[in-house]
mmCIF file of C-alpha atoms and ligand atoms in Angstrom:
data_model
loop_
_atom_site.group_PDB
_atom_site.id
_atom_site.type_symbol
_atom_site.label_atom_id
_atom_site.label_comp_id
_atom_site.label_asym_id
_atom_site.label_seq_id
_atom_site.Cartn_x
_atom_site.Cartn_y
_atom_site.Cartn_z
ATOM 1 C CA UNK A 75 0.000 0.000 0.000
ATOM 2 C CA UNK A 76 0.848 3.465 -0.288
ATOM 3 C CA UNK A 77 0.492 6.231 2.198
ATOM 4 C CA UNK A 78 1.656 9.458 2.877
ATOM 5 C CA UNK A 79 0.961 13.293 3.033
ATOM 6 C CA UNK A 80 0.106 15.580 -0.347
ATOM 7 C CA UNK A 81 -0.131 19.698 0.265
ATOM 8 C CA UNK A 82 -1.885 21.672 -2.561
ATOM 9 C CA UNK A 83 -0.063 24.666 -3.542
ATOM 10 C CA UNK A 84 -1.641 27.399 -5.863
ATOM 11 C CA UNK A 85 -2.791 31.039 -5.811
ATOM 12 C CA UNK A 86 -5.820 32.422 -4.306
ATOM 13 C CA UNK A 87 -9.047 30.896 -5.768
ATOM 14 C CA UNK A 88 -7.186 28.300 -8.054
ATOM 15 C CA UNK A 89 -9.718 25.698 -6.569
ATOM 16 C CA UNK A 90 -7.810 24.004 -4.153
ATOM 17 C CA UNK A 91 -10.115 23.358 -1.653
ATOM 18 C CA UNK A 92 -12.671 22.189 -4.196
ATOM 19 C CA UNK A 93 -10.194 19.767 -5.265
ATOM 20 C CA UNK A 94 -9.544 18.426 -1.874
ATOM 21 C CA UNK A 95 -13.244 17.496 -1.227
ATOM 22 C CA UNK A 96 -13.342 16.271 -4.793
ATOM 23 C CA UNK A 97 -10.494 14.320 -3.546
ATOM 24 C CA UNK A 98 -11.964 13.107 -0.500
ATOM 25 C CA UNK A 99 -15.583 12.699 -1.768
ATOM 26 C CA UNK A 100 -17.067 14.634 1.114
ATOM 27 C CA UNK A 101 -17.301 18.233 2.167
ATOM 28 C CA UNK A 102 -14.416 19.284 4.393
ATOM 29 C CA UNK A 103 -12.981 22.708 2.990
ATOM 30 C CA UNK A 104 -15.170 25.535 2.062
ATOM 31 C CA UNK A 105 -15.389 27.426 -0.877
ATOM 32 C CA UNK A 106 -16.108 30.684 -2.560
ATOM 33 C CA UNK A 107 -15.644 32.987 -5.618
ATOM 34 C CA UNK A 108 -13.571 35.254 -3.110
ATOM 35 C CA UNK A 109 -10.047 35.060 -3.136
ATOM 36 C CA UNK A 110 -8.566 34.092 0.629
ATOM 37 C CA UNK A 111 -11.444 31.665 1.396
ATOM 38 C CA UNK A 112 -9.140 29.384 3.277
ATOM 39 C CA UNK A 113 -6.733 30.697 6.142
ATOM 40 C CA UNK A 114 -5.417 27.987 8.310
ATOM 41 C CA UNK A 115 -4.279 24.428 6.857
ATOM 42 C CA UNK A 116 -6.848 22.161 6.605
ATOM 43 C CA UNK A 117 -6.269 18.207 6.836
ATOM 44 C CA UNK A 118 -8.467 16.243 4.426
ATOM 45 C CA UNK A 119 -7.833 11.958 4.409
ATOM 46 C CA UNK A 120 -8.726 9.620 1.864
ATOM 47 C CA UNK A 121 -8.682 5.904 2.613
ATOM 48 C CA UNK A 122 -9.050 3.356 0.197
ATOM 49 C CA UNK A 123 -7.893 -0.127 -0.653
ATOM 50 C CA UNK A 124 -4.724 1.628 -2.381
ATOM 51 C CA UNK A 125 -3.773 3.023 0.626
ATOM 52 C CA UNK A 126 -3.840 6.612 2.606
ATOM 53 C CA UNK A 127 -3.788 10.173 1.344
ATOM 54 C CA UNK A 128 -3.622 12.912 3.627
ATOM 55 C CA UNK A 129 -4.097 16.258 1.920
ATOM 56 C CA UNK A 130 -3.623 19.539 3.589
ATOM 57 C CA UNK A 131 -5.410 22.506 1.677
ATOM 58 C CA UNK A 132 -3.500 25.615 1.681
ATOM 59 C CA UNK A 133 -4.113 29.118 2.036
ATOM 60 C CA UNK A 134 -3.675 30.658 -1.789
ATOM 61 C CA UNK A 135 -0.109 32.041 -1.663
ATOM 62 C CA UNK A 136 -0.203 35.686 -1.830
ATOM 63 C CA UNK A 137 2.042 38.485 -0.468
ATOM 64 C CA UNK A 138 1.547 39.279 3.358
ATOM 65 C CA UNK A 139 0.434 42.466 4.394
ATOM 66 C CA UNK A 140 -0.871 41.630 7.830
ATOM 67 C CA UNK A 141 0.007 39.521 10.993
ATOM 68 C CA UNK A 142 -2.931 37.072 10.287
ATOM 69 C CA UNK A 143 -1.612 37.170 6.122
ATOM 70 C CA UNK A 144 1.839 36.496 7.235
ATOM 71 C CA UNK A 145 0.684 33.394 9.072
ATOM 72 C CA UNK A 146 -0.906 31.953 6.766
ATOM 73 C CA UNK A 147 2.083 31.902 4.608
ATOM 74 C CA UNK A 148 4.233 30.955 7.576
ATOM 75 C CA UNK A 149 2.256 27.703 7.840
ATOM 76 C CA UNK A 150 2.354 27.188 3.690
ATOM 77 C CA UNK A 151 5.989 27.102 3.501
ATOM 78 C CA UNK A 152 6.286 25.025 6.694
ATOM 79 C CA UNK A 153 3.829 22.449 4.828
ATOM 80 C CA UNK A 154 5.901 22.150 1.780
ATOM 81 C CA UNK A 155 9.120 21.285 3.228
ATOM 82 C CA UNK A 156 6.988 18.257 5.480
ATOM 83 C CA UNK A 157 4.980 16.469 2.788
ATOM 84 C CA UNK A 158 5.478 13.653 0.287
ATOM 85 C CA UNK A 159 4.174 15.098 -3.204
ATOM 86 C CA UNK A 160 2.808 18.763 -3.821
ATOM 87 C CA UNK A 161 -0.094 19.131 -5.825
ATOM 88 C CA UNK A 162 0.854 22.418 -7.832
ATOM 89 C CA UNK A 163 -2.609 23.496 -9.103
ATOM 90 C CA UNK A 164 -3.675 26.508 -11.425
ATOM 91 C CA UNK A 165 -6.460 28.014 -13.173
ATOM 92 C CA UNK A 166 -5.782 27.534 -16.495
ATOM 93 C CA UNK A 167 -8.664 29.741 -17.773
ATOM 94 C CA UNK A 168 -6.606 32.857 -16.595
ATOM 95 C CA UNK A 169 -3.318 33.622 -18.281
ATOM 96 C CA UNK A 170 -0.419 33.026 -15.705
ATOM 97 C CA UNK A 171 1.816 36.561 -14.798
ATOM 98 C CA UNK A 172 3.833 37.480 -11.605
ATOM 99 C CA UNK A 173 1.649 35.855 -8.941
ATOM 100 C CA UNK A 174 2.020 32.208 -10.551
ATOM 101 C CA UNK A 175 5.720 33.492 -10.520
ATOM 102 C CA UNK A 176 5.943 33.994 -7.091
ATOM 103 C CA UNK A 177 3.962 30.559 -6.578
ATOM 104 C CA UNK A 178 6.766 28.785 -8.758
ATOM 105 C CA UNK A 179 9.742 30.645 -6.558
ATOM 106 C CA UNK A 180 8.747 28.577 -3.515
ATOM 107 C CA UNK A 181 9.423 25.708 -5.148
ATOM 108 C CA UNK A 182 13.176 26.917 -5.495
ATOM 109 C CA UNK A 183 14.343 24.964 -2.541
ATOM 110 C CA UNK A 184 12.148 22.121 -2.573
ATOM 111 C CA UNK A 185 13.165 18.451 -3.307
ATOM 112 C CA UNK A 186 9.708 16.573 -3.484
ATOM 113 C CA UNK A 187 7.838 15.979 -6.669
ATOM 114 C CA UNK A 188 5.482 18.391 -8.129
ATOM 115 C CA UNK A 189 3.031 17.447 -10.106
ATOM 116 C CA UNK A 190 1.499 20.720 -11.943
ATOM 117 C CA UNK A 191 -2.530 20.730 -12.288
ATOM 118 C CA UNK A 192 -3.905 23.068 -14.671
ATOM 119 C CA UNK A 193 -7.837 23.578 -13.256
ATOM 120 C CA UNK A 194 -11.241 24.494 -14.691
ATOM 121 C CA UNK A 195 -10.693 22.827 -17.937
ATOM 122 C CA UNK A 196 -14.797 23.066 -18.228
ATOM 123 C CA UNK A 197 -14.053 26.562 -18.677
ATOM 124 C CA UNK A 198 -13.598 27.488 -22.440
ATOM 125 C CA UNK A 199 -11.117 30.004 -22.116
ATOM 126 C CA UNK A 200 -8.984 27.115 -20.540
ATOM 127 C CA UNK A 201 -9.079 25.105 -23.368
ATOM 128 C CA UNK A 202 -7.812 27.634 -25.963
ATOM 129 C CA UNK A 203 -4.469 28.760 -23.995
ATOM 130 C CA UNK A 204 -3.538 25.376 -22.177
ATOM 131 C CA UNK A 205 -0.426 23.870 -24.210
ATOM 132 C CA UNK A 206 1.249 27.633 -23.933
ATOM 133 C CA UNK A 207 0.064 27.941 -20.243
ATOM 134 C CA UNK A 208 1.479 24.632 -18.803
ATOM 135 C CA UNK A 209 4.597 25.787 -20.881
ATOM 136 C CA UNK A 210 4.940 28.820 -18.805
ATOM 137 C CA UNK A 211 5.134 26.703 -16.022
ATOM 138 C CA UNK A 212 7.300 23.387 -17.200
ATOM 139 C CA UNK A 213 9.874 26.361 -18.164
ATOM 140 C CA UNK A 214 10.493 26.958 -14.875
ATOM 141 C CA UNK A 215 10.175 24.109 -12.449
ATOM 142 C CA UNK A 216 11.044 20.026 -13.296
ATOM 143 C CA UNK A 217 7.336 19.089 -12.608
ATOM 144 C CA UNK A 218 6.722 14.992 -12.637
ATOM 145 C CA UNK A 219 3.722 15.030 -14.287
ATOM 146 C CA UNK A 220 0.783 17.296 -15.804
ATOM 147 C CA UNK A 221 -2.691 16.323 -15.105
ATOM 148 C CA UNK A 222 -5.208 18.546 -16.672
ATOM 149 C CA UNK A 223 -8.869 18.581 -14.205
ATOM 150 C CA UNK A 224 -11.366 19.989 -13.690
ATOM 151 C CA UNK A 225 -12.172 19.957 -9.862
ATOM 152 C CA UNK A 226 -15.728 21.224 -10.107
ATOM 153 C CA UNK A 227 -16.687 18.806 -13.110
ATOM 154 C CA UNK A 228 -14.759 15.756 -11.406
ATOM 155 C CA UNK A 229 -12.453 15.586 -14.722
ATOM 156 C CA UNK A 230 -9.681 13.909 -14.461
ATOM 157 C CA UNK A 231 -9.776 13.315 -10.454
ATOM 158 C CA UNK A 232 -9.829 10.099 -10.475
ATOM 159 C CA UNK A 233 -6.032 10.001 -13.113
ATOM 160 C CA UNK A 234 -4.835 12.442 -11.090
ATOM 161 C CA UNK A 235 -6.082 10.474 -7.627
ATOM 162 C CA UNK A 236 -3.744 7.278 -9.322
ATOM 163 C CA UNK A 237 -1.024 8.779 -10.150
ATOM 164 C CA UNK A 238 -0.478 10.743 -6.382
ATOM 165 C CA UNK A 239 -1.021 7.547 -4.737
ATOM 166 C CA UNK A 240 1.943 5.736 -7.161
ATOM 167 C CA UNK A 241 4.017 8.670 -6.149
ATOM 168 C CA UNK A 242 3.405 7.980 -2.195
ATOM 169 C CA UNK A 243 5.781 6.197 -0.495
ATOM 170 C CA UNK A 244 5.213 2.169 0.880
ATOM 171 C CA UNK A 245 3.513 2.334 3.729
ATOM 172 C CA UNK A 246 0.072 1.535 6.125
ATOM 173 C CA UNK A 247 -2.641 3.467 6.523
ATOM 174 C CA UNK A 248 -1.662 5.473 9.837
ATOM 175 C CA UNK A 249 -4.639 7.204 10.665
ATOM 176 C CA UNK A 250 -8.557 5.890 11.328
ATOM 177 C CA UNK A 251 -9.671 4.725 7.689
ATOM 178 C CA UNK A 252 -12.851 6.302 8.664
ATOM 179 C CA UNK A 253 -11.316 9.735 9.209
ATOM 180 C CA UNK A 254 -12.038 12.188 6.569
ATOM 181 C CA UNK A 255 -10.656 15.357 8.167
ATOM 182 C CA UNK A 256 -8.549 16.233 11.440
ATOM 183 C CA UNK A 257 -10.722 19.712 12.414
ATOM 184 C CA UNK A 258 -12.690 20.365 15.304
ATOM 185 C CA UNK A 259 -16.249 20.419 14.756
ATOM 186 C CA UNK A 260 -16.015 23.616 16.093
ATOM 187 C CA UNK A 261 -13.319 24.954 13.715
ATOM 188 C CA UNK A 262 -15.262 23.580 10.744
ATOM 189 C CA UNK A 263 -18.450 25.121 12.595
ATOM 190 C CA UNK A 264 -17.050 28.529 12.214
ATOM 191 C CA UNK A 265 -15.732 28.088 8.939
ATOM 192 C CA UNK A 266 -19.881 27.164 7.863
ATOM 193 C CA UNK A 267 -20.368 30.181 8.984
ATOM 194 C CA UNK A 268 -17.996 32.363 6.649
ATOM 195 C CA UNK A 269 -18.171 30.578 3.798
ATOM 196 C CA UNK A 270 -22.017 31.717 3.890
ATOM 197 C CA UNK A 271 -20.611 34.864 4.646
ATOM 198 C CA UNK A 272 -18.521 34.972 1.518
ATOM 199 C CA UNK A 273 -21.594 34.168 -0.411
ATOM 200 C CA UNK A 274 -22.922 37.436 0.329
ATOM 201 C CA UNK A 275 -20.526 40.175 0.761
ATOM 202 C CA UNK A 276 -17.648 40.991 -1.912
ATOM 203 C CA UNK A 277 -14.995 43.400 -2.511
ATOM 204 C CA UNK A 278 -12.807 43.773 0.139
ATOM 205 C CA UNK A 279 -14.702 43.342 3.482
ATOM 206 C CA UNK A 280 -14.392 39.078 2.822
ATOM 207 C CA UNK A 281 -10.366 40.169 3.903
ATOM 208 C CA UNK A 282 -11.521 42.102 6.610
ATOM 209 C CA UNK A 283 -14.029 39.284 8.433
ATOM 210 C CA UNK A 284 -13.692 36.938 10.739
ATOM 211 C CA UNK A 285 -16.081 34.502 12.299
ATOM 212 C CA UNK A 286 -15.248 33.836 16.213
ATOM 213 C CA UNK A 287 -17.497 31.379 18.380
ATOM 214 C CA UNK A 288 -18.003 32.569 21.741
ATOM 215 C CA UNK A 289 -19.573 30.109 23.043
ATOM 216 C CA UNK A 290 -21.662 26.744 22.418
ATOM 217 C CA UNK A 291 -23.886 24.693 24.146
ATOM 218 C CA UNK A 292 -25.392 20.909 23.548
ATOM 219 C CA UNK A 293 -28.495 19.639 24.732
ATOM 220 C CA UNK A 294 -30.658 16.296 24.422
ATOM 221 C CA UNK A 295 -34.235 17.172 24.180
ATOM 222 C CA UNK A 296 -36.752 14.806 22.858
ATOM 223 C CA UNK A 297 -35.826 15.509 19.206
ATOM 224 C CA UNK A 298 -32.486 15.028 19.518
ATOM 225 C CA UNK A 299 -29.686 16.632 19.922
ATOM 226 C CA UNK A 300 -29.971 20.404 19.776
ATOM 227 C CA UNK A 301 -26.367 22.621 19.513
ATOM 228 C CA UNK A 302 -26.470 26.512 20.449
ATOM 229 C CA UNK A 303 -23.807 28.591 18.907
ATOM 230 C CA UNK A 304 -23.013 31.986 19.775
ATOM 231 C CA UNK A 305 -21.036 33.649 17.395
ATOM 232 C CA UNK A 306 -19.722 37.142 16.169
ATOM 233 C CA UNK A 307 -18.746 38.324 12.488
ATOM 234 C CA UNK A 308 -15.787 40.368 13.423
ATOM 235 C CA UNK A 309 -14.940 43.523 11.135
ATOM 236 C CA UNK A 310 -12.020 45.955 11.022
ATOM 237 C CA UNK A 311 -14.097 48.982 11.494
ATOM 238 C CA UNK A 312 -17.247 50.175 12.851
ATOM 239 C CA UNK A 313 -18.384 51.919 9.646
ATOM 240 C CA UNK A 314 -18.304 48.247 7.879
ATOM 241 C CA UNK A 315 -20.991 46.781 10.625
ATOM 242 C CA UNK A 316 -23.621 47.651 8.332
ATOM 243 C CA UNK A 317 -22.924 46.089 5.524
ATOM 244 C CA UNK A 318 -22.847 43.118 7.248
ATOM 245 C CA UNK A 319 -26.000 43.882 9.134
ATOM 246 C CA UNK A 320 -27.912 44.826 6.145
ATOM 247 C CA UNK A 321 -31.253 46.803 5.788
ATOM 248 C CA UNK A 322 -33.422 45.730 8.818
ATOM 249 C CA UNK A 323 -30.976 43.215 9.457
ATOM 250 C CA UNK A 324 -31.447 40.706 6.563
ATOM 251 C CA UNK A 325 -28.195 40.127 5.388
ATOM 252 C CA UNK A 326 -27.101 38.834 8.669
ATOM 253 C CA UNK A 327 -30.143 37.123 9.190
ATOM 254 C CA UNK A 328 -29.884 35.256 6.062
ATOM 255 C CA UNK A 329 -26.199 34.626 6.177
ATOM 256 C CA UNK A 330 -27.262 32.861 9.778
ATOM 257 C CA UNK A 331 -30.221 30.909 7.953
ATOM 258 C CA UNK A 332 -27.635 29.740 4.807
ATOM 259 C CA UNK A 333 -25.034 28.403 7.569
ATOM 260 C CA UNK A 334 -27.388 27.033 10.146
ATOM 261 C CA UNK A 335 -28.769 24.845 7.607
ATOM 262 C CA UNK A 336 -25.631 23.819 6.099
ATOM 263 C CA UNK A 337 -24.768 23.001 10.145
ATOM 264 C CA UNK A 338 -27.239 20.930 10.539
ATOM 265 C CA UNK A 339 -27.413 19.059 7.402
ATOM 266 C CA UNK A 340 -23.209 18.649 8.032
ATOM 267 C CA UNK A 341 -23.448 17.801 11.503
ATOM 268 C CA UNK A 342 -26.386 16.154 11.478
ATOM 269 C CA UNK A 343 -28.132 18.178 14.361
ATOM 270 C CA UNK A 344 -30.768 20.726 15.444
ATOM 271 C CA UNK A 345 -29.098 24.107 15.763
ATOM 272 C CA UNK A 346 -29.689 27.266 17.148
ATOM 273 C CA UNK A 347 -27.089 30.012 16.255
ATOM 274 C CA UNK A 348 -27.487 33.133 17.670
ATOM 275 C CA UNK A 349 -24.999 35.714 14.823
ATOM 276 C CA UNK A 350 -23.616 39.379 16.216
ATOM 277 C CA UNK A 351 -21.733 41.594 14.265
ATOM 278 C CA UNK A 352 -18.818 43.260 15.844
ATOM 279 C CA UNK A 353 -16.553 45.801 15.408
ATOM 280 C CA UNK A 354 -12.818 44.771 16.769
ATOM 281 C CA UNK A 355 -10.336 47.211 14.585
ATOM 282 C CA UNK A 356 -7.251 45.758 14.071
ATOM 283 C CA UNK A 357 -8.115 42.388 14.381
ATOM 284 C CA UNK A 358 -5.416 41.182 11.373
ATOM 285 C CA UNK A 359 -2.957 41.904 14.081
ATOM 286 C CA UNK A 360 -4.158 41.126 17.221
ATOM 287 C CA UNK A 361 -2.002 38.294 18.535
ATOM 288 C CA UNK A 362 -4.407 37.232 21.242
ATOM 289 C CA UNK A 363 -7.476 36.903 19.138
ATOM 290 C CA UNK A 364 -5.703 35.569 16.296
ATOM 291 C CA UNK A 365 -4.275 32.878 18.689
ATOM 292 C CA UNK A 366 -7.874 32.287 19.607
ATOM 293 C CA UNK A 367 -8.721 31.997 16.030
ATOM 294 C CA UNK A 368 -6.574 29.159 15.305
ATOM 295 C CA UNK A 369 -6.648 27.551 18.735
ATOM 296 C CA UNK A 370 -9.604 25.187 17.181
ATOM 297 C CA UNK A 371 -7.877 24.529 13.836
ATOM 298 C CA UNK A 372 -7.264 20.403 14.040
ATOM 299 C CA UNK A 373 -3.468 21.168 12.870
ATOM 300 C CA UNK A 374 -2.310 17.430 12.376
ATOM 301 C CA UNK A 375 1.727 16.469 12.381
ATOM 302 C CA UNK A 376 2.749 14.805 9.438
ATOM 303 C CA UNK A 377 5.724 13.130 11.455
ATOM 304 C CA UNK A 378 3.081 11.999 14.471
HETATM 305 N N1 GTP B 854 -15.534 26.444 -13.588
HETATM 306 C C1 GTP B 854 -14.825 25.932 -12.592
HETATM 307 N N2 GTP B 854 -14.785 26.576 -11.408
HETATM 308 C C2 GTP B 854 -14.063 26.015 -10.411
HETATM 309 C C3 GTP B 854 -13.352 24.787 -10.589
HETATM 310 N N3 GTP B 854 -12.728 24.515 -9.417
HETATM 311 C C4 GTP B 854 -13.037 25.514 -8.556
HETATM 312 N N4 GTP B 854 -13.849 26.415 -9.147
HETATM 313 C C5 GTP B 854 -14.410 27.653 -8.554
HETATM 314 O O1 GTP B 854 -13.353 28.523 -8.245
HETATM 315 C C6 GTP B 854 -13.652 29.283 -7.058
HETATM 316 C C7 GTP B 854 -12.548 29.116 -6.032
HETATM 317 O O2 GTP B 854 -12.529 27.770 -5.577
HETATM 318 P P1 GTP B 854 -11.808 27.359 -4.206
HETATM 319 O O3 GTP B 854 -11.778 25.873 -4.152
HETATM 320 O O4 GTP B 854 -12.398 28.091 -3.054
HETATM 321 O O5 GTP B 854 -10.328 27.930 -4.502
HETATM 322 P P2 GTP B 854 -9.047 27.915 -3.524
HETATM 323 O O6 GTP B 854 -7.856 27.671 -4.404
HETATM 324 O O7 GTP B 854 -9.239 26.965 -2.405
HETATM 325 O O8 GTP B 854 -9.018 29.429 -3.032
HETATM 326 P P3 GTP B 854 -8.363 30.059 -1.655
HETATM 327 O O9 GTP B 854 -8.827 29.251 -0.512
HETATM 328 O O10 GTP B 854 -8.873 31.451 -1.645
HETATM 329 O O11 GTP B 854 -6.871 29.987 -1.863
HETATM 330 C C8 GTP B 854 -15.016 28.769 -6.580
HETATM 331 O O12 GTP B 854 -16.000 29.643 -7.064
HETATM 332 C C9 GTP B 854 -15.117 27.395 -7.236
HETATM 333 O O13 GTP B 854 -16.436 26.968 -7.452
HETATM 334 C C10 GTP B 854 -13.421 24.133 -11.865
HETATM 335 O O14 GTP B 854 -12.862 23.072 -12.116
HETATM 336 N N5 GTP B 854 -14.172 24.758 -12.821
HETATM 337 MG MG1 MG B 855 -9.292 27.302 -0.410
#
């Protein structure tokens, strides 16, 4: 068998995390249209009769211009110099320029294969451009193989699925086959929670948001089991509250429908979640709440 640890490297909104639940054939990353969707390092595992794959989803690399930013790319290049394979993936409906450059530099130092995954492939423009586009990228980095997919469709998945298990090493399964993610529920509770938030705000407040659970709560009434979240959607400044609030309050109050359903149907309980919007400026660089932030991310050592 074959078993081992892949990270997925790529720019912001390449569809990274779509490809690791594609991977793992169950919802453990979110996703959006926004750029930044995923912050911390999320652990997906795939078990089959081939052996193990843990995955770790990535933040998109991009340059840091806050504590919280230059975190995220602390843990990134941490990642890469741990794992097995990297799973270079682009979208190859957008012409590459200097932020697939700067992708490509981090692999200066790096020993492991790459194997390069041009993305959206459904998408026409993708078609058109991809010989010249993988070129751009072959150019500069000894890649082991090319597999073209698209992660939305479920093209080529299940080549690309083959030939990253042939490239792990010989090993057993080390984690619970029945495993498909590391996170707290908590962790992945929160992140529910802002990827329906991403679904209705754009522009730049999506950077400036954070989701925080204050507190939760589990009771066994006689319809089962019912969880209360208490939550806030943290902004940078006070003047941004009400675009979060909405007119009469409906944008929060349907981001809290969207994600409460999504919850339950996830978690497979009742849920009441009770969603504040607070101002907290500075927030990117706040130590303590950033610590707080990440303190229920289910970070998973490749070496344990
Ligand atoms: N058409 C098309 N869209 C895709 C495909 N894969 C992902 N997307 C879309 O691209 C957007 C970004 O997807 P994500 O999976 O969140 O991208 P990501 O690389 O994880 O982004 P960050 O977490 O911000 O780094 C979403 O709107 C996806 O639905 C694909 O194969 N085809
Ligand atoms: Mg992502």
């Amino acid at each position: 068998m074959h078993s081992g640890t892949v990270a997925l490297l790529g720019r912001p909104n390449a569809g990274k995390s779509t490809l690791v639940n594609a991977l793992v054939g169950e919802k453990v990353a979110i996703v959006s249209a926004q750029p930044q969707t995923t912050r911390h390092r999320i652990t997906g595992v795939l078990t089959e009769g081939r052996g193990q794959m843990v995955l770790f989803d990535l933040p998109g690399v991009h340059r840091p211009l806050h504590r919280l930013n230059a975190q995220m790319m602390h843990i990134l290049r941490e990642t890469l110099t741990e794992v097995d394979v990297i799973v270079q993936l682009f979208d190859a409906s957008q012409a590459p320029g200097a932020g697939e450059r700067f992708v490509i530099e981090l692999l200066a130092d790096i020993g492991q294969p790459v194997v390069l995954v041009p993305n959206k492939v459904d998408l026409a423009h993708a078609e058109r451009h991809i010989g010249q586009r993988i070129a751009f990228y072959t150019e500069q980095h000894a890649y082991v193989s090319v597999q073209p997919i698209s992660a939305l469709k479920g093209l080529g998945v299940a080549e690309l699925k083959a030939r990253l298990f042939d490239l792990l090493p010989e090993a057993e399964p080390w984690l619970d086959p029945e495993l498909t993610t590391t996170q707290s529920e908590s962790f992945f509770i929160t992140e529910l929670i802002r990827e329906a938030m991403l679904g209705r705000v754009s522009d730049e407040l999506p950077f400036q948001t954070a989701v925080h659970l204050r507190h939760r709560e589990e009771e066994e009434t006689g319809r089962g089991a019912l969880l209360r979240l208490w939550v806030d959607l943290v902004v940078e400044r006070d003047s941004q509250k009400g675009i979060l609030v909405g007119a009469g309050g409906q944008t929060v109050k349907a981001i809290g429908t969207e994600a409460r359903q999504q919850i339950e149907r996830l978690l497979g309980a009742r849920v009441y979640l009770d969603l504040q919007v607070k101002a907290h400026p500075g927030w990117r660089d706040d130590r303590r709440l950033l610590a707080e932030l990440s303190s229920s991310e289910g970070v998973l050592d490749p070496e344990e």
